[in-house]
Amino acid sequence: MDSVTSDARAPLSASADNGLKIVIVGGFGVGKTTLVRSVSEIRPLNTEETMTQAGEAVDDTSEVRGKSATTVAFDFGRITLDTHNILYLFGAPGQERFWFLWDRLFSGTLGAIVLVDTRRIDESWYAIDRLEHHGTPFIVACNDFGGPPHTPAQIREALDLDPHVPLLDCDARSRESSKRVLITLVEHLQSRYALHGAAAAEGALQSPELAL
Amino acid sequence: MSRPGRDDAPDRLYTLTQGRTRSGPDTPFDLVTLVVAECDPVAGMQSEHAAILRMCERPTAVVEIAAELKLPVSITRILLSDLLSTGRVSARHPHTTVPSGLPDPDILEQVLVGLRNL
Ligand SMILES: Nc1nc2c(ncn2[C@@H]2O[C@H](COP(=O)(O)OP(=O)(O)OP(=O)(O)O)[C@@H](O)[C@H]2O)c(=O)[nH]1
Ligand SMILES: [Mg+2]
């Protein structure tokens, strides 16, 4: 398990001024933390958000008193992209209550990676539903746990995946493979938004959120 | 190990923020807002405030501050609001979108270049 220690801190350059977010979602034990660790320049750190049972983030501490608050923990890593841009990768927990906090924690996220273990594809359905609902662009990466081979077509079918959503295999333990997953997501964002930008310029786009 | 903040009874959080209520709907702190100290800690300062100032000699993201303090993100935001309102820290907010709300293509390109260079 990862623990929080001070020695994990490596200061950013003084010129760093733009934090970016990518979120990795998927079922329990599917390799989210492993992927973060493979590409992060710091050992993954763990933190949490507190919320009431109603699913609201606790930012009014007076309301917490006497109420049973619960916490959602998530881990994250960091990649310094250049002198200004710092990319944070978040490993989002599998539990459903986490999604109550999506807007609060991950609004403004560039996009998401759905990690799938092909032995238990159904555990990804909920994440994909929520991402579609939130209008967050995403790709699907199948982490190889040595399950029986599936064709991409079978996986797309099982996930009911939009044909435009990229699907690739990965090994979250490999830095190169994890890099490839991140690059695939950003290339996907570029092509999505190039289309949207063109549509918006023609006045054809009413709501970018819905169209994603 | 225990997760950060796991043992924090709500009462402790209440004390930390002096019963302050919400950090406000206009709270400017994103998870990845980079916080920079504008002064040194001074004697008598609340220890969490002093810890934040030490940590933020160089830009530090809100989520890193929360992890280091072992406090929930929401409580960390309240502490940061205090420091911001008294000018002790400044905040570098993420700028990833163009006015239409879509991601800035230049930023996406910079992300791609940065990832390819890893
Ligand atoms: N065979 C194989 N094992 C992997 C791969 N990726 C991760 N693992 C292993 O799977 C286990 C779980 O990985 P984690 O990264 O902790 O998974 P997680 O999604 O963060 O898990 P939770 O946070 O508990 O939901 C670890 O023992 C990893 O070493 C992979 O690509 N192939
Ligand atoms: Mg994990």
mmCIF file of C-alpha atoms and ligand atoms in Angstrom:
data_model
loop_
_atom_site.group_PDB
_atom_site.id
_atom_site.type_symbol
_atom_site.label_atom_id
_atom_site.label_comp_id
_atom_site.label_asym_id
_atom_site.label_seq_id
_atom_site.Cartn_x
_atom_site.Cartn_y
_atom_site.Cartn_z
ATOM 1 C CA MET A 1 0.000 0.000 0.000
ATOM 2 C CA ASP A 2 1.072 3.522 -0.596
ATOM 3 C CA SER A 3 1.517 5.726 2.377
ATOM 4 C CA VAL A 4 1.968 9.429 2.573
ATOM 5 C CA THR A 5 5.418 10.507 3.556
ATOM 6 C CA SER A 6 7.193 13.817 3.269
ATOM 7 C CA ASP A 7 10.077 12.362 1.323
ATOM 8 C CA ALA A 8 7.760 11.794 -1.615
ATOM 9 C CA ARG A 9 7.687 15.533 -2.192
ATOM 10 C CA ALA A 10 9.689 16.859 -5.081
ATOM 11 C CA PRO A 11 9.064 20.561 -5.553
ATOM 12 C CA LEU A 12 7.795 21.862 -8.874
ATOM 13 C CA SER A 13 9.663 24.538 -10.730
ATOM 14 C CA ALA A 14 8.794 28.102 -9.747
ATOM 15 C CA SER A 15 7.353 28.701 -13.221
ATOM 16 C CA ALA A 16 4.699 25.950 -12.925
ATOM 17 C CA ASP A 17 1.343 27.649 -13.395
ATOM 18 C CA ASN A 18 -1.120 25.289 -15.053
ATOM 19 C CA GLY A 19 -2.431 22.120 -13.404
ATOM 20 C CA LEU A 20 -4.216 19.622 -15.638
ATOM 21 C CA LYS A 21 -6.266 16.566 -14.726
ATOM 22 C CA ILE A 22 -6.779 13.128 -16.184
ATOM 23 C CA VAL A 23 -8.814 10.587 -14.236
ATOM 24 C CA ILE A 24 -8.427 6.810 -14.354
ATOM 25 C CA VAL A 25 -11.569 4.907 -13.470
ATOM 26 C CA GLY A 26 -12.452 1.246 -13.280
ATOM 27 C CA GLY A 27 -13.440 -1.541 -10.939
ATOM 28 C CA PHE A 28 -11.587 -2.692 -7.845
ATOM 29 C CA GLY A 29 -8.059 -3.926 -8.412
ATOM 30 C CA VAL A 30 -8.081 -3.271 -12.130
ATOM 31 C CA GLY A 31 -4.684 -1.542 -12.078
ATOM 32 C CA LYS A 32 -5.504 2.164 -11.627
ATOM 33 C CA THR A 33 -2.818 2.813 -9.029
ATOM 34 C CA THR A 34 -0.355 0.710 -10.997
ATOM 35 C CA LEU A 35 -0.890 2.835 -14.086
ATOM 36 C CA VAL A 36 -0.475 6.054 -12.104
ATOM 37 C CA ARG A 37 2.719 4.715 -10.551
ATOM 38 C CA SER A 38 4.142 3.665 -13.925
ATOM 39 C CA VAL A 39 4.177 7.198 -15.288
ATOM 40 C CA SER A 40 4.242 9.432 -12.213
ATOM 41 C CA GLU A 41 7.333 11.378 -11.185
ATOM 42 C CA ILE A 42 6.290 11.069 -7.539
ATOM 43 C CA ARG A 43 5.234 7.962 -5.671
ATOM 44 C CA PRO A 44 1.423 7.953 -5.779
ATOM 45 C CA LEU A 45 -0.053 9.892 -2.873
ATOM 46 C CA ASN A 46 -3.355 9.231 -1.253
ATOM 47 C CA THR A 47 -5.931 11.741 -0.113
ATOM 48 C CA GLU A 48 -9.627 11.904 0.466
ATOM 49 C CA GLU A 49 -12.763 13.928 0.360
ATOM 50 C CA THR A 50 -15.337 13.794 3.118
ATOM 51 C CA MET A 51 -19.011 13.755 2.410
ATOM 52 C CA THR A 52 -22.262 13.317 4.216
ATOM 53 C CA GLN A 53 -24.431 10.310 3.620
ATOM 54 C CA ALA A 54 -26.482 12.444 1.302
ATOM 55 C CA GLY A 55 -23.469 12.431 -0.946
ATOM 56 C CA GLU A 56 -22.546 16.048 -0.458
ATOM 57 C CA ALA A 57 -18.982 17.080 0.052
ATOM 58 C CA VAL A 58 -18.418 18.351 3.527
ATOM 59 C CA ASP A 59 -17.363 21.923 3.331
ATOM 60 C CA ASP A 60 -19.576 23.072 6.127
ATOM 61 C CA THR A 61 -17.941 21.505 9.130
ATOM 62 C CA SER A 62 -20.699 22.567 11.449
ATOM 63 C CA GLU A 63 -23.048 20.300 9.546
ATOM 64 C CA VAL A 64 -20.787 17.335 10.019
ATOM 65 C CA ARG A 65 -21.083 17.373 13.743
ATOM 66 C CA GLY A 66 -23.378 14.673 14.856
ATOM 67 C CA LYS A 67 -23.890 13.406 11.344
ATOM 68 C CA SER A 68 -22.208 10.355 10.022
ATOM 69 C CA ALA A 69 -19.779 11.542 7.452
ATOM 70 C CA THR A 70 -18.059 9.168 5.132
ATOM 71 C CA THR A 71 -14.917 9.486 3.097
ATOM 72 C CA VAL A 72 -13.886 8.688 -0.423
ATOM 73 C CA ALA A 73 -10.172 8.120 -0.874
ATOM 74 C CA PHE A 74 -8.330 8.484 -4.147
ATOM 75 C CA ASP A 75 -4.712 8.453 -5.168
ATOM 76 C CA PHE A 76 -2.819 10.568 -7.606
ATOM 77 C CA GLY A 77 0.496 11.039 -9.327
ATOM 78 C CA ARG A 78 2.105 13.864 -11.220
ATOM 79 C CA ILE A 79 3.911 14.447 -14.506
ATOM 80 C CA THR A 80 5.769 17.680 -15.227
ATOM 81 C CA LEU A 81 5.049 18.199 -18.926
ATOM 82 C CA ASP A 82 7.053 21.383 -19.403
ATOM 83 C CA THR A 83 7.966 24.516 -17.456
ATOM 84 C CA HIS A 84 4.309 25.579 -17.150
ATOM 85 C CA ASN A 85 2.072 22.524 -17.454
ATOM 86 C CA ILE A 86 1.764 19.906 -14.726
ATOM 87 C CA LEU A 87 -0.433 16.885 -15.355
ATOM 88 C CA TYR A 88 -2.088 15.192 -12.381
ATOM 89 C CA LEU A 89 -3.350 11.647 -12.794
ATOM 90 C CA PHE A 90 -6.080 10.524 -10.442
ATOM 91 C CA GLY A 91 -6.922 6.937 -9.670
ATOM 92 C CA ALA A 92 -10.601 7.064 -8.838
ATOM 93 C CA PRO A 93 -12.012 4.438 -6.513
ATOM 94 C CA GLY A 94 -14.360 1.760 -7.709
ATOM 95 C CA GLN A 95 -17.141 2.421 -5.239
ATOM 96 C CA GLU A 96 -20.302 3.941 -6.579
ATOM 97 C CA ARG A 97 -20.633 6.623 -3.931
ATOM 98 C CA PHE A 98 -17.497 8.152 -5.371
ATOM 99 C CA TRP A 99 -19.460 9.397 -8.359
ATOM 100 C CA PHE A 100 -21.384 11.782 -6.121
ATOM 101 C CA LEU A 101 -18.152 13.704 -5.848
ATOM 102 C CA TRP A 102 -17.245 13.698 -9.506
ATOM 103 C CA ASP A 103 -18.348 17.264 -10.217
ATOM 104 C CA ARG A 104 -16.711 18.604 -7.149
ATOM 105 C CA LEU A 105 -13.388 16.878 -7.638
ATOM 106 C CA PHE A 106 -13.026 16.308 -11.320
ATOM 107 C CA SER A 107 -14.879 19.057 -13.132
ATOM 108 C CA GLY A 108 -12.553 20.531 -15.716
ATOM 109 C CA THR A 109 -10.786 17.231 -16.191
ATOM 110 C CA LEU A 110 -9.326 16.807 -19.687
ATOM 111 C CA GLY A 111 -10.682 13.303 -19.994
ATOM 112 C CA ALA A 112 -10.808 9.855 -18.467
ATOM 113 C CA ILE A 113 -9.270 6.448 -18.994
ATOM 114 C CA VAL A 114 -11.546 3.508 -18.257
ATOM 115 C CA LEU A 115 -9.393 0.562 -17.237
ATOM 116 C CA VAL A 116 -11.032 -2.784 -17.911
ATOM 117 C CA ASP A 117 -10.167 -6.279 -16.777
ATOM 118 C CA THR A 118 -11.612 -8.424 -19.560
ATOM 119 C CA ARG A 119 -12.411 -11.170 -17.049
ATOM 120 C CA ARG A 120 -14.973 -8.873 -15.451
ATOM 121 C CA ILE A 121 -16.097 -6.470 -18.110
ATOM 122 C CA ASP A 122 -19.422 -5.795 -16.418
ATOM 123 C CA GLU A 123 -17.642 -3.918 -13.628
ATOM 124 C CA SER A 124 -16.900 -1.162 -16.136
ATOM 125 C CA TRP A 125 -20.459 -0.531 -17.188
ATOM 126 C CA TYR A 126 -21.252 1.852 -14.423
ATOM 127 C CA ALA A 127 -18.149 3.977 -14.979
ATOM 128 C CA ILE A 128 -18.884 4.274 -18.687
ATOM 129 C CA ASP A 129 -22.501 5.220 -17.941
ATOM 130 C CA ARG A 130 -21.412 7.956 -15.573
ATOM 131 C CA LEU A 131 -18.787 9.366 -17.935
ATOM 132 C CA GLU A 132 -21.288 9.488 -20.771
ATOM 133 C CA HIS A 133 -23.768 11.146 -18.444
ATOM 134 C CA HIS A 134 -21.223 13.767 -17.385
ATOM 135 C CA GLY A 135 -20.080 14.375 -20.948
ATOM 136 C CA THR A 136 -16.497 13.546 -20.044
ATOM 137 C CA PRO A 137 -14.540 12.273 -23.042
ATOM 138 C CA PHE A 138 -12.855 8.932 -22.420
ATOM 139 C CA ILE A 139 -11.019 5.997 -23.915
ATOM 140 C CA VAL A 140 -11.047 2.354 -22.822
ATOM 141 C CA ALA A 141 -7.844 0.474 -22.002
ATOM 142 C CA CYS A 142 -7.934 -3.281 -21.352
ATOM 143 C CA ASN A 143 -5.374 -4.227 -18.761
ATOM 144 C CA ASP A 144 -3.949 -7.656 -19.501
ATOM 145 C CA PHE A 145 -4.497 -10.003 -16.594
ATOM 146 C CA GLY A 146 -4.123 -13.088 -18.768
ATOM 147 C CA GLY A 147 -7.825 -13.708 -19.192
ATOM 148 C CA PRO A 148 -9.094 -15.513 -22.275
ATOM 149 C CA PRO A 149 -8.459 -13.459 -25.398
ATOM 150 C CA HIS A 150 -11.267 -11.268 -26.658
ATOM 151 C CA THR A 151 -11.449 -9.519 -29.983
ATOM 152 C CA PRO A 152 -11.886 -5.740 -29.899
ATOM 153 C CA ALA A 153 -15.286 -6.274 -31.479
ATOM 154 C CA GLN A 154 -16.354 -8.543 -28.609
ATOM 155 C CA ILE A 155 -15.228 -6.010 -26.031
ATOM 156 C CA ARG A 156 -16.946 -3.136 -27.818
ATOM 157 C CA GLU A 157 -20.087 -5.162 -27.959
ATOM 158 C CA ALA A 158 -19.896 -6.127 -24.283
ATOM 159 C CA LEU A 159 -19.354 -2.495 -23.300
ATOM 160 C CA ASP A 160 -21.839 -1.149 -25.844
ATOM 161 C CA LEU A 161 -19.083 1.249 -26.793
ATOM 162 C CA ASP A 162 -19.582 4.138 -29.184
ATOM 163 C CA PRO A 163 -17.523 3.357 -32.315
ATOM 164 C CA HIS A 164 -15.650 6.649 -31.933
ATOM 165 C CA VAL A 165 -14.294 5.774 -28.495
ATOM 166 C CA PRO A 166 -10.742 4.400 -28.820
ATOM 167 C CA LEU A 167 -10.127 0.945 -27.350
ATOM 168 C CA LEU A 168 -6.637 -0.418 -26.739
ATOM 169 C CA ASP A 169 -4.783 -3.094 -24.788
ATOM 170 C CA CYS A 170 -2.324 -2.117 -22.116
ATOM 171 C CA ASP A 171 -0.103 -3.342 -19.352
ATOM 172 C CA ALA A 172 -0.406 -0.861 -16.530
ATOM 173 C CA ARG A 173 2.897 -2.105 -15.064
ATOM 174 C CA SER A 174 4.758 -0.879 -18.130
ATOM 175 C CA ARG A 175 5.723 2.766 -18.363
ATOM 176 C CA GLU A 176 5.754 2.692 -22.169
ATOM 177 C CA SER A 177 2.359 1.033 -22.340
ATOM 178 C CA SER A 178 0.873 3.479 -19.821
ATOM 179 C CA LYS A 179 2.353 6.398 -21.762
ATOM 180 C CA ARG A 180 0.715 5.051 -24.903
ATOM 181 C CA VAL A 181 -2.657 5.017 -23.081
ATOM 182 C CA LEU A 182 -2.281 8.669 -22.054
ATOM 183 C CA ILE A 183 -1.205 9.708 -25.545
ATOM 184 C CA THR A 184 -4.165 7.858 -27.053
ATOM 185 C CA LEU A 185 -6.514 9.798 -24.784
ATOM 186 C CA VAL A 186 -5.024 13.179 -25.673
ATOM 187 C CA GLU A 187 -5.041 12.374 -29.402
ATOM 188 C CA HIS A 188 -8.682 11.397 -29.014
ATOM 189 C CA LEU A 189 -9.414 14.734 -27.316
ATOM 190 C CA GLN A 190 -7.701 16.577 -30.131
ATOM 191 C CA SER A 191 -9.759 14.891 -32.817
ATOM 192 C CA ARG A 192 -13.019 15.241 -30.851
ATOM 193 C CA TYR A 193 -12.504 18.906 -30.230
ATOM 194 C CA ALA A 194 -11.249 19.604 -33.733
ATOM 195 C CA LEU A 195 -14.627 18.330 -34.918
ATOM 196 C CA HIS A 196 -16.511 20.242 -32.275
ATOM 197 C CA GLY A 197 -14.560 23.405 -32.915
ATOM 198 C CA ALA A 198 -15.469 23.190 -36.585
ATOM 199 C CA ALA A 199 -19.120 22.522 -35.780
ATOM 200 C CA ALA A 200 -19.215 25.393 -33.299
ATOM 201 C CA ALA A 201 -17.694 27.725 -35.834
ATOM 202 C CA GLU A 202 -20.599 26.893 -38.140
ATOM 203 C CA GLY A 203 -23.030 27.592 -35.355
ATOM 204 C CA ALA A 204 -24.183 24.001 -35.497
ATOM 205 C CA LEU A 205 -23.250 23.184 -31.923
ATOM 206 C CA GLN A 206 -25.808 23.993 -29.276
ATOM 207 C CA SER A 207 -24.325 22.232 -26.318
ATOM 208 C CA PRO A 208 -20.813 20.835 -26.357
ATOM 209 C CA GLU A 209 -21.529 18.911 -23.162
ATOM 210 C CA LEU A 210 -24.309 16.881 -24.726
ATOM 211 C CA ALA A 211 -22.438 16.234 -27.903
ATOM 212 C CA LEU A 212 -19.400 14.698 -26.271
ATOM 213 C CA MET B 1 -1.499 2.104 7.604
ATOM 214 C CA SER B 2 -4.542 4.224 7.918
ATOM 215 C CA ARG B 3 -5.791 6.509 5.248
ATOM 216 C CA PRO B 4 -5.070 10.177 5.752
ATOM 217 C CA GLY B 5 -7.650 11.882 7.869
ATOM 218 C CA ARG B 6 -9.256 8.565 8.674
ATOM 219 C CA ASP B 7 -9.119 9.144 12.422
ATOM 220 C CA ASP B 8 -10.220 12.737 12.216
ATOM 221 C CA ALA B 9 -13.378 13.069 14.162
ATOM 222 C CA PRO B 10 -15.588 15.802 12.745
ATOM 223 C CA ASP B 11 -14.918 17.733 15.943
ATOM 224 C CA ARG B 12 -11.275 18.002 15.115
ATOM 225 C CA LEU B 13 -12.085 19.290 11.649
ATOM 226 C CA TYR B 14 -14.495 21.753 13.213
ATOM 227 C CA THR B 15 -11.757 23.057 15.486
ATOM 228 C CA LEU B 16 -9.264 23.298 12.637
ATOM 229 C CA THR B 17 -11.468 25.584 10.658
ATOM 230 C CA GLN B 18 -12.766 27.402 13.729
ATOM 231 C CA GLY B 19 -16.266 26.354 12.916
ATOM 232 C CA ARG B 20 -16.073 28.159 9.638
ATOM 233 C CA THR B 21 -18.740 27.158 7.320
ATOM 234 C CA ARG B 22 -18.301 26.643 3.666
ATOM 235 C CA SER B 23 -15.384 28.001 1.753
ATOM 236 C CA GLY B 24 -17.984 29.544 -0.514
ATOM 237 C CA PRO B 25 -19.547 28.578 -3.828
ATOM 238 C CA ASP B 26 -17.022 30.868 -5.501
ATOM 239 C CA THR B 27 -14.172 29.003 -3.910
ATOM 240 C CA PRO B 28 -11.331 29.415 -6.353
ATOM 241 C CA PHE B 29 -9.442 26.288 -5.409
ATOM 242 C CA ASP B 30 -9.506 23.477 -7.896
ATOM 243 C CA LEU B 31 -7.807 20.178 -6.950
ATOM 244 C CA VAL B 32 -4.944 21.198 -9.212
ATOM 245 C CA THR B 33 -4.826 24.912 -8.480
ATOM 246 C CA LEU B 34 -1.164 25.635 -7.760
ATOM 247 C CA VAL B 35 -0.663 27.536 -4.524
ATOM 248 C CA VAL B 36 2.365 29.726 -3.869
ATOM 249 C CA ALA B 37 3.341 31.208 -0.499
ATOM 250 C CA GLU B 38 3.693 34.987 -0.441
ATOM 251 C CA CYS B 39 5.262 35.176 3.014
ATOM 252 C CA ASP B 40 7.023 33.100 5.649
ATOM 253 C CA PRO B 41 5.211 31.497 8.555
ATOM 254 C CA VAL B 42 5.074 33.738 11.611
ATOM 255 C CA ALA B 43 5.033 32.851 15.292
ATOM 256 C CA GLY B 44 1.599 32.168 16.680
ATOM 257 C CA MET B 45 0.155 31.180 13.344
ATOM 258 C CA GLN B 46 -2.168 28.166 13.254
ATOM 259 C CA SER B 47 0.130 25.204 12.636
ATOM 260 C CA GLU B 48 -1.715 24.057 9.503
ATOM 261 C CA HIS B 49 -1.374 27.543 8.025
ATOM 262 C CA ALA B 50 2.339 27.543 8.796
ATOM 263 C CA ALA B 51 2.716 24.077 7.271
ATOM 264 C CA ILE B 52 1.001 25.238 4.078
ATOM 265 C CA LEU B 53 3.270 28.278 3.793
ATOM 266 C CA ARG B 54 6.362 26.095 4.171
ATOM 267 C CA MET B 55 5.079 23.599 1.636
ATOM 268 C CA CYS B 56 4.220 26.282 -0.901
ATOM 269 C CA GLU B 57 7.588 27.969 -1.181
ATOM 270 C CA ARG B 58 7.382 26.386 -4.619
ATOM 271 C CA PRO B 59 4.057 25.973 -6.431
ATOM 272 C CA THR B 60 2.094 23.099 -4.876
ATOM 273 C CA ALA B 61 -1.266 21.714 -5.971
ATOM 274 C CA VAL B 62 -4.227 21.764 -3.585
ATOM 275 C CA VAL B 63 -4.426 17.976 -3.721
ATOM 276 C CA GLU B 64 -0.758 17.638 -2.754
ATOM 277 C CA ILE B 65 -1.300 19.977 0.172
ATOM 278 C CA ALA B 66 -4.267 17.896 1.322
ATOM 279 C CA ALA B 67 -2.242 14.678 1.061
ATOM 280 C CA GLU B 68 0.660 16.180 2.962
ATOM 281 C CA LEU B 69 -1.568 17.598 5.716
ATOM 282 C CA LYS B 70 -3.544 14.349 5.808
ATOM 283 C CA LEU B 71 -6.724 16.366 5.698
ATOM 284 C CA PRO B 72 -9.758 16.032 3.449
ATOM 285 C CA VAL B 73 -9.642 18.234 0.391
ATOM 286 C CA SER B 74 -12.630 20.301 1.522
ATOM 287 C CA ILE B 75 -10.989 21.212 4.824
ATOM 288 C CA THR B 76 -7.769 22.049 3.013
ATOM 289 C CA ARG B 77 -9.739 24.412 0.784
ATOM 290 C CA ILE B 78 -11.071 26.268 3.800
ATOM 291 C CA LEU B 79 -7.579 26.670 5.234
ATOM 292 C CA LEU B 80 -6.360 27.937 1.872
ATOM 293 C CA SER B 81 -9.218 30.433 1.628
ATOM 294 C CA ASP B 82 -8.029 31.941 4.918
ATOM 295 C CA LEU B 83 -4.521 32.355 3.606
ATOM 296 C CA LEU B 84 -5.664 33.701 0.276
ATOM 297 C CA SER B 85 -7.966 36.293 1.799
ATOM 298 C CA THR B 86 -5.125 37.638 3.912
ATOM 299 C CA GLY B 87 -2.735 37.682 0.949
ATOM 300 C CA ARG B 88 -0.428 35.063 2.417
ATOM 301 C CA VAL B 89 -0.706 32.826 -0.589
ATOM 302 C CA SER B 90 -1.507 33.346 -4.227
ATOM 303 C CA ALA B 91 -3.304 30.858 -6.444
ATOM 304 C CA ARG B 92 -2.492 29.844 -10.018
ATOM 305 C CA HIS B 93 -5.719 28.468 -11.381
ATOM 306 C CA PRO B 94 -5.849 25.935 -14.195
ATOM 307 C CA HIS B 95 -6.418 27.446 -17.602
ATOM 308 C CA THR B 96 -7.355 24.673 -19.957
ATOM 309 C CA THR B 97 -10.344 25.967 -21.844
ATOM 310 C CA VAL B 98 -11.063 28.664 -24.372
ATOM 311 C CA PRO B 99 -14.110 30.913 -23.770
ATOM 312 C CA SER B 100 -16.448 28.519 -25.607
ATOM 313 C CA GLY B 101 -15.737 25.992 -22.837
ATOM 314 C CA LEU B 102 -13.833 23.593 -25.074
ATOM 315 C CA PRO B 103 -10.248 22.673 -24.189
ATOM 316 C CA ASP B 104 -7.641 25.029 -25.561
ATOM 317 C CA PRO B 105 -6.088 23.271 -28.594
ATOM 318 C CA ASP B 106 -2.702 24.815 -27.798
ATOM 319 C CA ILE B 107 -2.755 23.297 -24.323
ATOM 320 C CA LEU B 108 -3.753 19.888 -25.693
ATOM 321 C CA GLU B 109 -0.822 20.075 -28.085
ATOM 322 C CA GLN B 110 1.511 20.978 -25.216
ATOM 323 C CA VAL B 111 0.217 18.000 -23.219
ATOM 324 C CA LEU B 112 0.839 15.692 -26.160
ATOM 325 C CA VAL B 113 4.358 16.995 -26.714
ATOM 326 C CA GLY B 114 5.117 16.656 -23.003
ATOM 327 C CA LEU B 115 3.839 13.062 -22.921
ATOM 328 C CA ARG B 116 5.770 12.073 -26.048
ATOM 329 C CA ASN B 117 8.939 13.466 -24.492
ATOM 330 C CA LEU B 118 8.570 11.419 -21.327
HETATM 331 N N1 LIG C 1 -1.134 -9.295 -14.688
HETATM 332 C C1 LIG C 1 -1.260 -7.996 -14.493
HETATM 333 N N2 LIG C 1 -1.373 -7.533 -13.233
HETATM 334 C C2 LIG C 1 -1.535 -6.211 -13.051
HETATM 335 C C3 LIG C 1 -1.589 -5.292 -14.123
HETATM 336 N N3 LIG C 1 -1.799 -4.053 -13.628
HETATM 337 C C4 LIG C 1 -1.862 -4.181 -12.293
HETATM 338 N N4 LIG C 1 -1.692 -5.477 -11.934
HETATM 339 C C5 LIG C 1 -1.734 -6.010 -10.566
HETATM 340 O O1 LIG C 1 -3.059 -5.989 -10.108
HETATM 341 C C6 LIG C 1 -3.129 -5.671 -8.722
HETATM 342 C C7 LIG C 1 -4.055 -4.482 -8.468
HETATM 343 O O2 LIG C 1 -3.515 -3.326 -9.080
HETATM 344 P P1 LIG C 1 -3.819 -1.851 -8.503
HETATM 345 O O3 LIG C 1 -3.049 -0.919 -9.358
HETATM 346 O O4 LIG C 1 -3.613 -1.787 -7.043
HETATM 347 O O5 LIG C 1 -5.351 -1.742 -8.832
HETATM 348 P P2 LIG C 1 -6.355 -0.535 -8.437
HETATM 349 O O6 LIG C 1 -7.287 -0.411 -9.580
HETATM 350 O O7 LIG C 1 -5.596 0.678 -8.037
HETATM 351 O O8 LIG C 1 -7.082 -1.167 -7.184
HETATM 352 P P3 LIG C 1 -8.079 -0.452 -6.145
HETATM 353 O O9 LIG C 1 -7.552 0.942 -5.926
HETATM 354 O O10 LIG C 1 -7.995 -1.308 -4.920
HETATM 355 O O11 LIG C 1 -9.438 -0.499 -6.763
HETATM 356 C C8 LIG C 1 -1.701 -5.381 -8.287
HETATM 357 O O12 LIG C 1 -1.201 -6.533 -7.656
HETATM 358 C C9 LIG C 1 -0.969 -5.139 -9.597
HETATM 359 O O13 LIG C 1 0.393 -5.506 -9.528
HETATM 360 C C10 LIG C 1 -1.432 -5.817 -15.449
HETATM 361 O O14 LIG C 1 -1.464 -5.100 -16.452
HETATM 362 N N5 LIG C 1 -1.283 -7.161 -15.571
HETATM 363 MG MG MG C 2 -5.765 1.807 -6.275
#
